[in-house]
Amino acid sequence: IAPTLWRVEALLALLDGAAAPPVRTNPRADVARILTRLGFAGQDGVADDAAGCVASAMRSIDGPVENKAALINTWCGHMGDVSEDGDNRTSYNGGLYWGEFNIKLPRDAEALSAIAHERPGLIALPERGEDLYLSLMNTKCKRCQKPPRDPALCLACGEVCCCAGACCRRGKHGECAQHAAVCGAGVGVFLLVKSTKILLIRGKRICLYPSVYLDQHGEEDEFLKRGRPLFLNKRRYGALEDLWVNGALDYDTLALHTSRVGSDFY
């Protein structure tokens, strides 16, 4: 059940506004941490008591209806009042029915806006390409503690990775592929700092996407060969952000036509 619970925790982290989902440690610790957060605590004083948390969850599920209502209130009480309802209806004007529970949502726009969450987005980038390059030139990789030879900036969380570097490879997986698995559940959006290209990772497939830094004529300068000042193109970056937010890497025409299998190399 650990992978399923980790997805629940990733969703909760997203709703809380976190830039990246929590890091997975081991299945037992993950199960204990997530179930405890959901209100199913294990025995006091027992570290990573996954078995106790599962037993607590089973007791709550099989317990009285009023206990279930109190538990659901801890999850979504910010959305409205949760109470028992024996009609088992599915909807009503101004609220929701879920099984035997009646969830009354606020009617006014101000109260509804209070429970709204901000749209997730990519990190903010500097306006000028040389400012980005200089700010990351001496940044060390967290894994090998050395400045990467070919740095890749994760646009989801801002971490710098060694792109295709042998120093951080684990088995056949490069650091960008490893980071994408942890940070985005297999989806990664990286800015290759030296070439200014965008590296997209989706599972085993990769795609080199057009740069978001262009010169004053709207042209790319890969590896800064012409030495022209580059500026952040907000239209391109906004389109890339929409692609990531909407999970469109599986059906975007440009990404699909230029993608290939081989994410492990990176």
XYZ file of C-alpha atoms in Angstrom:
266
model
C 0.000 0.000 0.000
C 3.021 2.302 0.277
C 2.933 3.563 -3.370
C -0.780 4.382 -3.117
C -0.328 6.212 0.181
C 2.649 8.113 -1.222
C 0.390 9.422 -4.015
C -2.077 10.575 -1.356
C 0.726 12.412 0.456
C 1.939 13.960 -2.807
C -1.596 15.275 -3.441
C -1.770 16.713 0.079
C 1.617 18.382 -0.424
C 0.390 19.889 -3.693
C -2.748 21.245 -1.999
C -0.567 22.723 0.733
C 1.410 24.619 -1.915
C 4.631 22.581 -1.703
C 6.956 22.848 -4.693
C 7.796 19.138 -4.606
C 6.302 16.009 -3.024
C 7.873 14.558 0.134
C 10.886 12.320 -0.366
C 10.238 8.606 -0.011
C 12.454 6.832 2.532
C 11.339 3.228 2.981
C 7.890 1.613 2.719
C 7.470 1.037 6.454
C 8.366 4.608 7.418
C 6.245 6.026 4.573
C 3.147 4.041 5.595
C 3.522 5.069 9.241
C 4.096 8.763 8.422
C 1.197 9.104 5.976
C -1.351 7.165 8.032
C -0.384 9.186 11.119
C -0.988 12.377 9.147
C -4.427 11.048 8.152
C -5.313 10.454 11.807
C -4.435 6.760 12.146
C -1.711 6.822 14.797
C 0.198 3.759 15.940
C 1.425 2.894 19.422
C 3.053 5.641 21.458
C 6.814 5.399 21.620
C 7.111 2.977 18.683
C 9.038 4.446 15.752
C 7.658 3.809 12.252
C 4.829 1.654 13.640
C 3.296 0.811 10.261
C 1.460 -2.235 11.600
C -0.078 -0.186 14.428
C -1.179 2.556 12.016
C -2.808 0.024 9.680
C -4.605 -1.580 12.641
C -5.804 1.878 13.739
C -7.106 2.565 10.232
C -8.970 -0.753 10.147
C -10.580 -0.028 13.530
C -11.694 3.411 12.345
C -13.156 2.046 9.114
C -15.088 -0.668 10.962
C -16.119 1.663 13.798
C -19.316 3.681 14.398
C -20.527 6.255 11.896
C -20.017 9.189 14.298
C -16.316 8.317 14.575
C -16.027 8.323 10.795
C -17.642 11.757 10.601
C -15.159 13.120 13.141
C -12.288 11.628 11.155
C -13.500 13.130 7.873
C -13.807 16.489 9.625
C -10.064 16.397 10.300
C -9.444 15.955 6.563
C -11.862 18.411 5.002
C -13.331 20.402 7.872
C -11.929 23.567 6.260
C -14.415 23.003 3.411
C -17.508 22.943 5.610
C -19.337 20.918 8.237
C -19.399 17.130 8.007
C -22.263 15.308 9.706
C -24.137 12.030 9.581
C -26.852 11.513 7.000
C -28.765 8.301 6.576
C -30.291 8.986 3.171
C -27.178 7.955 1.187
C -27.934 10.608 -1.444
C -25.238 11.762 -3.812
C -25.884 15.503 -4.122
C -28.046 18.367 -2.967
C -28.305 22.100 -3.474
C -25.410 23.794 -1.668
C -23.521 20.719 -0.494
C -22.479 17.130 -1.116
C -23.524 13.718 0.086
C -20.821 11.056 0.320
C -22.200 7.722 1.483
C -23.794 8.350 4.874
C -22.093 11.734 5.304
C -23.444 15.188 4.558
C -20.734 17.734 3.660
C -22.135 21.275 3.698
C -20.055 23.628 1.601
C -20.030 27.412 2.173
C -22.253 29.323 -0.236
C -20.611 32.740 -0.372
C -17.718 33.493 -2.718
C -15.472 34.818 0.057
C -15.665 31.577 2.008
C -15.101 29.508 -1.120
C -12.030 31.569 -2.045
C -10.607 30.860 1.401
C -10.382 27.149 0.602
C -9.032 27.679 -2.918
C -5.413 26.774 -3.540
C -2.912 28.538 -5.728
C -2.166 27.109 -9.148
C 1.161 25.248 -9.080
C 3.888 26.642 -11.284
C 7.538 26.445 -12.226
C 10.163 28.424 -10.353
C 10.887 32.045 -11.243
C 13.866 32.598 -13.558
C 16.025 35.738 -13.919
C 15.333 38.011 -16.866
C 18.841 37.730 -18.310
C 20.484 34.444 -19.232
C 23.948 35.483 -18.007
C 22.531 36.196 -14.550
C 21.229 32.631 -14.370
C 24.541 31.223 -15.590
C 26.627 33.222 -13.094
C 24.327 32.410 -10.182
C 24.644 28.660 -10.811
C 28.256 28.489 -11.985
C 29.644 27.478 -8.576
C 26.519 25.805 -7.180
C 27.346 22.334 -5.895
C 25.351 19.218 -6.601
C 23.729 17.885 -3.413
C 24.750 14.329 -4.223
C 28.440 14.630 -5.158
C 29.063 18.026 -3.491
C 30.866 19.331 -6.590
C 29.866 21.925 -9.219
C 28.351 19.939 -12.121
C 30.216 19.862 -15.416
C 26.862 20.126 -17.206
C 24.398 21.589 -14.667
C 20.671 20.952 -15.050
C 18.282 23.138 -13.063
C 15.027 21.463 -12.008
C 12.330 23.997 -12.835
C 9.896 22.367 -10.417
C 11.942 22.735 -7.212
C 15.146 24.613 -8.134
C 17.645 21.846 -7.357
C 20.803 21.611 -9.484
C 21.674 18.163 -10.849
C 24.632 16.676 -12.723
C 23.180 16.047 -16.180
C 24.511 12.751 -17.619
C 27.349 12.831 -15.086
C 29.056 9.582 -14.126
C 29.689 10.919 -10.608
C 26.016 10.746 -9.599
C 24.900 7.754 -11.667
C 23.257 4.942 -9.735
C 23.293 1.775 -11.814
C 22.042 2.801 -15.244
C 20.109 5.861 -14.016
C 21.542 9.365 -14.332
C 20.845 11.990 -11.680
C 18.194 13.846 -13.705
C 16.210 10.622 -14.154
C 16.584 9.840 -10.450
C 15.500 13.346 -9.451
C 12.496 13.257 -11.810
C 11.330 10.015 -10.164
C 11.451 11.603 -6.693
C 10.428 15.187 -7.475
C 7.765 14.606 -10.121
C 6.844 10.897 -9.972
C 8.726 10.308 -13.232
C 8.093 13.741 -14.783
C 10.990 16.199 -14.895
C 11.474 19.652 -16.440
C 15.114 20.758 -16.450
C 16.913 23.782 -17.841
C 20.323 22.771 -19.214
C 22.214 25.833 -18.054
C 25.066 25.803 -20.587
C 22.998 25.076 -23.694
C 19.832 26.850 -22.391
C 17.778 23.959 -23.820
C 14.907 22.395 -21.872
C 15.156 18.702 -20.988
C 11.771 17.021 -20.520
C 11.601 13.596 -18.884
C 8.463 11.464 -18.810
C 9.136 7.962 -17.576
C 11.630 6.386 -19.969
C 11.215 9.042 -22.667
C 13.109 12.319 -23.001
C 12.704 15.374 -25.188
C 14.928 18.394 -25.808
C 12.497 21.311 -25.862
C 13.228 24.773 -27.309
C 15.061 27.241 -25.089
C 13.153 29.833 -23.055
C 16.084 32.286 -23.363
C 16.266 34.176 -26.675
C 18.296 37.101 -27.995
C 16.814 40.446 -29.019
C 15.922 39.014 -32.452
C 14.002 36.086 -30.943
C 16.679 33.517 -31.791
C 18.319 30.887 -29.617
C 22.064 30.918 -28.946
C 22.902 27.356 -28.002
C 25.996 27.102 -25.783
C 26.340 30.888 -26.162
C 28.363 30.444 -29.364
C 27.507 33.915 -30.674
C 27.895 35.548 -27.277
C 24.698 37.569 -27.577
C 22.757 38.652 -24.493
C 19.818 36.336 -23.868
C 16.518 37.314 -22.284
C 13.770 35.213 -20.740
C 10.908 34.775 -23.193
C 7.869 34.830 -20.903
C 5.530 33.524 -23.595
C 7.638 30.406 -24.105
C 8.134 29.915 -20.391
C 4.400 30.299 -19.789
C 3.666 27.706 -22.477
C 6.179 25.334 -20.868
C 4.577 25.884 -17.469
C 1.109 25.133 -18.896
C 2.514 21.959 -20.432
C 3.847 20.837 -17.052
C 0.863 21.908 -14.948
C -1.675 20.230 -17.244
C 0.330 17.003 -17.515
C 0.435 17.410 -21.286
C 3.783 15.714 -21.928
C 1.899 12.619 -23.098
C -0.035 14.365 -25.866
C 1.825 17.577 -26.769
C 2.687 17.310 -30.489
C 6.141 18.896 -30.301
C 7.175 16.892 -27.241
C 5.972 13.608 -28.735
C 7.492 14.085 -32.195
C 10.927 14.962 -30.803
C 10.978 12.501 -27.915
C 12.876 9.247 -27.716
C 13.531 6.467 -25.218
C 16.635 7.044 -23.160
C 15.932 9.037 -20.019
C 18.262 6.787 -17.999
C 21.292 8.356 -19.712
C 20.505 11.729 -18.153
